[in-house]
XYZ file of C-alpha atoms in Angstrom:
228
model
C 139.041 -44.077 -18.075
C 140.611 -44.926 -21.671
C 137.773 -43.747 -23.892
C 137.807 -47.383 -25.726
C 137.261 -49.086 -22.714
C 134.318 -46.390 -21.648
C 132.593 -46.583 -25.258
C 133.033 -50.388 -25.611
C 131.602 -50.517 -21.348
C 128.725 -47.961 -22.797
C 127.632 -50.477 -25.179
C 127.564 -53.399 -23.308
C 124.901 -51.975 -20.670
C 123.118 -50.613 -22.880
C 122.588 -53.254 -25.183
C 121.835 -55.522 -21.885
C 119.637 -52.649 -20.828
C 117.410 -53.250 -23.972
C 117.461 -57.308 -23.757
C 115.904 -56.282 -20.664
C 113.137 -54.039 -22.324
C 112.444 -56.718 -24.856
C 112.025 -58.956 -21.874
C 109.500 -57.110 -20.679
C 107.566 -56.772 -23.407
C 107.495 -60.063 -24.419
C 106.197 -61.113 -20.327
C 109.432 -63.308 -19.893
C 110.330 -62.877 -16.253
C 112.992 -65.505 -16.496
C 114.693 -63.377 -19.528
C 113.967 -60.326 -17.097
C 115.310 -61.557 -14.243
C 118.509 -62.763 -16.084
C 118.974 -59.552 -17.613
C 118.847 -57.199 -14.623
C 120.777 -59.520 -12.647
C 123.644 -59.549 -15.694
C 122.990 -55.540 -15.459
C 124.072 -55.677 -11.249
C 127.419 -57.853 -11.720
C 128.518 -55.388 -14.610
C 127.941 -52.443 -12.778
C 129.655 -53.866 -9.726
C 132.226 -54.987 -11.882
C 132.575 -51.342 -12.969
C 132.921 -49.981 -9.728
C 135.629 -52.508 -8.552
C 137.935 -51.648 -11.719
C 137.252 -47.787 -11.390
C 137.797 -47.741 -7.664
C 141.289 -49.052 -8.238
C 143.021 -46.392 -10.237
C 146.402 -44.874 -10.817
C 148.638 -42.819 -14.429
C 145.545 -40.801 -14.211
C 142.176 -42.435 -13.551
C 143.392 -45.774 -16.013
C 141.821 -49.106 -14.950
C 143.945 -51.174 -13.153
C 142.206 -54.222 -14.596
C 140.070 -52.943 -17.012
C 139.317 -56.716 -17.956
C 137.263 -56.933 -15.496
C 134.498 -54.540 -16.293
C 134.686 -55.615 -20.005
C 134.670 -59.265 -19.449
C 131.606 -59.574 -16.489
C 130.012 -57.043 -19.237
C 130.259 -59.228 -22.100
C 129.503 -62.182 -20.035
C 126.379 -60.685 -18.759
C 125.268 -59.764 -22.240
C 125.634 -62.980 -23.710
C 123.727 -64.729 -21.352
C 120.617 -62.130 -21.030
C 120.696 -62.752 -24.898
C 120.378 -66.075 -24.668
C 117.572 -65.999 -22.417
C 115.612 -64.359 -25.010
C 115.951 -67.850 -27.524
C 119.204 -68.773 -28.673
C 119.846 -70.875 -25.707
C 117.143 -73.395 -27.501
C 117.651 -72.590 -31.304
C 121.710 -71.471 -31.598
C 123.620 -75.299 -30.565
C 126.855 -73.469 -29.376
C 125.298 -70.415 -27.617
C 125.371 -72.362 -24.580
C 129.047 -73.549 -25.039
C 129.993 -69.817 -25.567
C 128.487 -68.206 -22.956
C 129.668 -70.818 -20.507
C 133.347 -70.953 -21.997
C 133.007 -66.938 -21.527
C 131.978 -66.831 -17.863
C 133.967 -70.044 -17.251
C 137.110 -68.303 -17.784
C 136.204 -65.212 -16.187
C 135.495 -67.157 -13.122
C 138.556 -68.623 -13.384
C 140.775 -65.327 -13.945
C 139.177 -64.441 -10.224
C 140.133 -67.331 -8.442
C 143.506 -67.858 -10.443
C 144.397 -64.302 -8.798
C 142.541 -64.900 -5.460
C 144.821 -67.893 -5.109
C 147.297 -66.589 -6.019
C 147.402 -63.741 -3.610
C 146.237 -65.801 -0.544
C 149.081 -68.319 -1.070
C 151.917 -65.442 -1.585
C 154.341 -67.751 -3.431
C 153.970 -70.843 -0.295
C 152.557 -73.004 -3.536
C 154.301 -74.029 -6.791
C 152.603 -72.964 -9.678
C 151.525 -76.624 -10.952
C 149.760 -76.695 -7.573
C 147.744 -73.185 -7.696
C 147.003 -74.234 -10.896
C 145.306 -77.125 -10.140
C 143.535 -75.669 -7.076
C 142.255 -73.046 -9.372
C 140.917 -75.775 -11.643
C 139.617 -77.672 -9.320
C 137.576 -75.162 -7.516
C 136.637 -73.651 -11.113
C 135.325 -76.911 -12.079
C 133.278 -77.268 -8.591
C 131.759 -74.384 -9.064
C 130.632 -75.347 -12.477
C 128.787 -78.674 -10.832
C 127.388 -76.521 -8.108
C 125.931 -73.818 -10.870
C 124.383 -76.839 -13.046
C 122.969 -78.218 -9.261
C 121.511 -74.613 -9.214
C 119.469 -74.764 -12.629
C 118.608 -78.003 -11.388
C 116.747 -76.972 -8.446
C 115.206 -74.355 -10.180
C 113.378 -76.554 -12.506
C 112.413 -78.601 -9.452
C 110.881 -74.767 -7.905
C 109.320 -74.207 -11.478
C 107.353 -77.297 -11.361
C 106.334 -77.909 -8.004
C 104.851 -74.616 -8.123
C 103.972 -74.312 -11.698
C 106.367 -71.246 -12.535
C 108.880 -70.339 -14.880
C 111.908 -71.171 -13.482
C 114.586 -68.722 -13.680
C 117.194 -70.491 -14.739
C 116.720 -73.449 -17.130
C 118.409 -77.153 -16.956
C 118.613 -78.854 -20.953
C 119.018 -82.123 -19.482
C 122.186 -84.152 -18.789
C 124.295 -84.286 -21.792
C 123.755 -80.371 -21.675
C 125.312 -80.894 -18.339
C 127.847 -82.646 -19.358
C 128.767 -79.969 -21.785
C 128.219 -77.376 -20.000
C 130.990 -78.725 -17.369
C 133.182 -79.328 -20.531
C 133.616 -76.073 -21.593
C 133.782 -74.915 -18.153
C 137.371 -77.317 -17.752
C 138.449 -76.153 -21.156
C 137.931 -72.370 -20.184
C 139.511 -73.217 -16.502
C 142.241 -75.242 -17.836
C 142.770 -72.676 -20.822
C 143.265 -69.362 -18.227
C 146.009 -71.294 -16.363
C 147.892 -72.280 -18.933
C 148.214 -69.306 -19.972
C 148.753 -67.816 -17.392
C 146.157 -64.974 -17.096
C 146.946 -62.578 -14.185
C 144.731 -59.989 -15.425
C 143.073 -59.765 -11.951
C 145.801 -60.046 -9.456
C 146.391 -56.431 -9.080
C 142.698 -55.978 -7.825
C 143.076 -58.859 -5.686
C 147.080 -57.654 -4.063
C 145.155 -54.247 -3.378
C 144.100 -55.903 -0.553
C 145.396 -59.116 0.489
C 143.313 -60.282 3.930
C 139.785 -59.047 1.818
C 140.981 -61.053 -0.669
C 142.119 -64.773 1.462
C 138.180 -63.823 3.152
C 136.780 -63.740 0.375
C 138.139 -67.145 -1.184
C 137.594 -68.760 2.065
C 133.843 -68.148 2.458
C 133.299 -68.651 -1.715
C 134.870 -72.073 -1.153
C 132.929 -73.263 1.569
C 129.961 -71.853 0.442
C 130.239 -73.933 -2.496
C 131.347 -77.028 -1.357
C 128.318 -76.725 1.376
C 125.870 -75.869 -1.481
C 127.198 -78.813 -3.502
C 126.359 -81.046 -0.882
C 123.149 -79.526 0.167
C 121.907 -79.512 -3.256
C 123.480 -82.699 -4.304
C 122.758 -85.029 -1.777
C 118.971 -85.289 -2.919
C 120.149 -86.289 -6.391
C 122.509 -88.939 -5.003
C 120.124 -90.580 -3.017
C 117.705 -90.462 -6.287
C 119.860 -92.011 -8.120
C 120.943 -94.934 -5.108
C 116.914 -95.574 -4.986
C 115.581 -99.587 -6.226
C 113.851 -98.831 -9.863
């Protein structure tokens, strides 16, 4: 591994390894909960890019580990406050993870379609599906506010009401629409390493989305169709 990329990786969990600790200290099992989950997708993200390797142990796509890393950290951090008192931590750590979410599907596409679609049409599949799983993440804090109160806990992921939504699904387009664009195929090698694990993989992601949408969105739409 380049020694950049280990140092820079080093940093990363460890600084997300101390949010944690400060988490703990301070009681705040949401902050904890988001930290050691942020902790599991960068090591996993770790083990993807080092388990694909060739000119002598180099990352194929050392992106990944960096990125999920970065991502991770941001959002533990924010956990800890500057959610509520920084105005564009939220934009940045969704803009962050937006476009890494992207990157994944942009190659997972990519690779399942193997050149049957044009690239105006993976691109707007990959925007598409970015964007719906933006809606079904926000449906997510949503009913974990709705856990949090009906049985008066801290909910583990918190909702800032619907123009925070609205923003939230903002940056997520500009991020999707932004990796695209330009083009980013960062992630495509990990993803043609193997093809049918790949087109599996997007398969069940997709319709585990689109089912959770609906699951967790149907409530809300019948909400809002009820007489005031």
């Amino acid at each position: 591994m380049n020694a950049v990329v280990a140092g820079l990786l080093f940093a990363l969990v460890a600084a997300t390894l101390l949010v944690l600790a400060v988490a703990a200290r301070r009681g705040n099992g949401a902050a904890m909960v988001n930290a050691a989950a942020s902790l599991v997708v960068a090591v996993v993200a770790i083990v993807v890019a080092s388990g694909f390797q060739f000119d002598g142990g180099q990352f194929v796509a050392p992106e990944l580990a960096v990125w999920a890393a970065v991502a991770g950290f941001l959002h533990s951090v924010g956990m800890l406050g500057p959610y509520d008192s920084v105005w564009w931590w939220d934009h940045l750590t969704h803009t962050v993870s937006g476009t890494l979410l992207t990157a994944l599907l942009y190659a997972a596409i990519v690779v399942t379609v193997d050149g049957a679609w044009s690239d105006a049409t993976i691109a707007a599949a990959t925007v598409a599906l970015s964007l719906l799983a933006g809606v079904f993440w926000e449906l997510i804090e949503l009913a974990a506010r709705a856990v949090g109160e009906r049985f008066g806990i801290e909910p583990v992921l918190v909702h800032y009401g619907w123009r925070d939504t609205a923003y939230d699904l903002l940056f997520d387009l500009l991020g999707a629409v932004a990796v695209v664009a330009l083009d980013v195929r960062a992630f495509v090698p990990i993803a043609a390493e193997a093809p049918g694990l790949t087109r599996q993989v997007l398969v069940w992601t997709t319709g585990a989305v689109v089912v959770g949408t609906v699951l967790l969105g149907a409530p809300l739409v019948r909400r809002v169709g009820e007489p005031s």
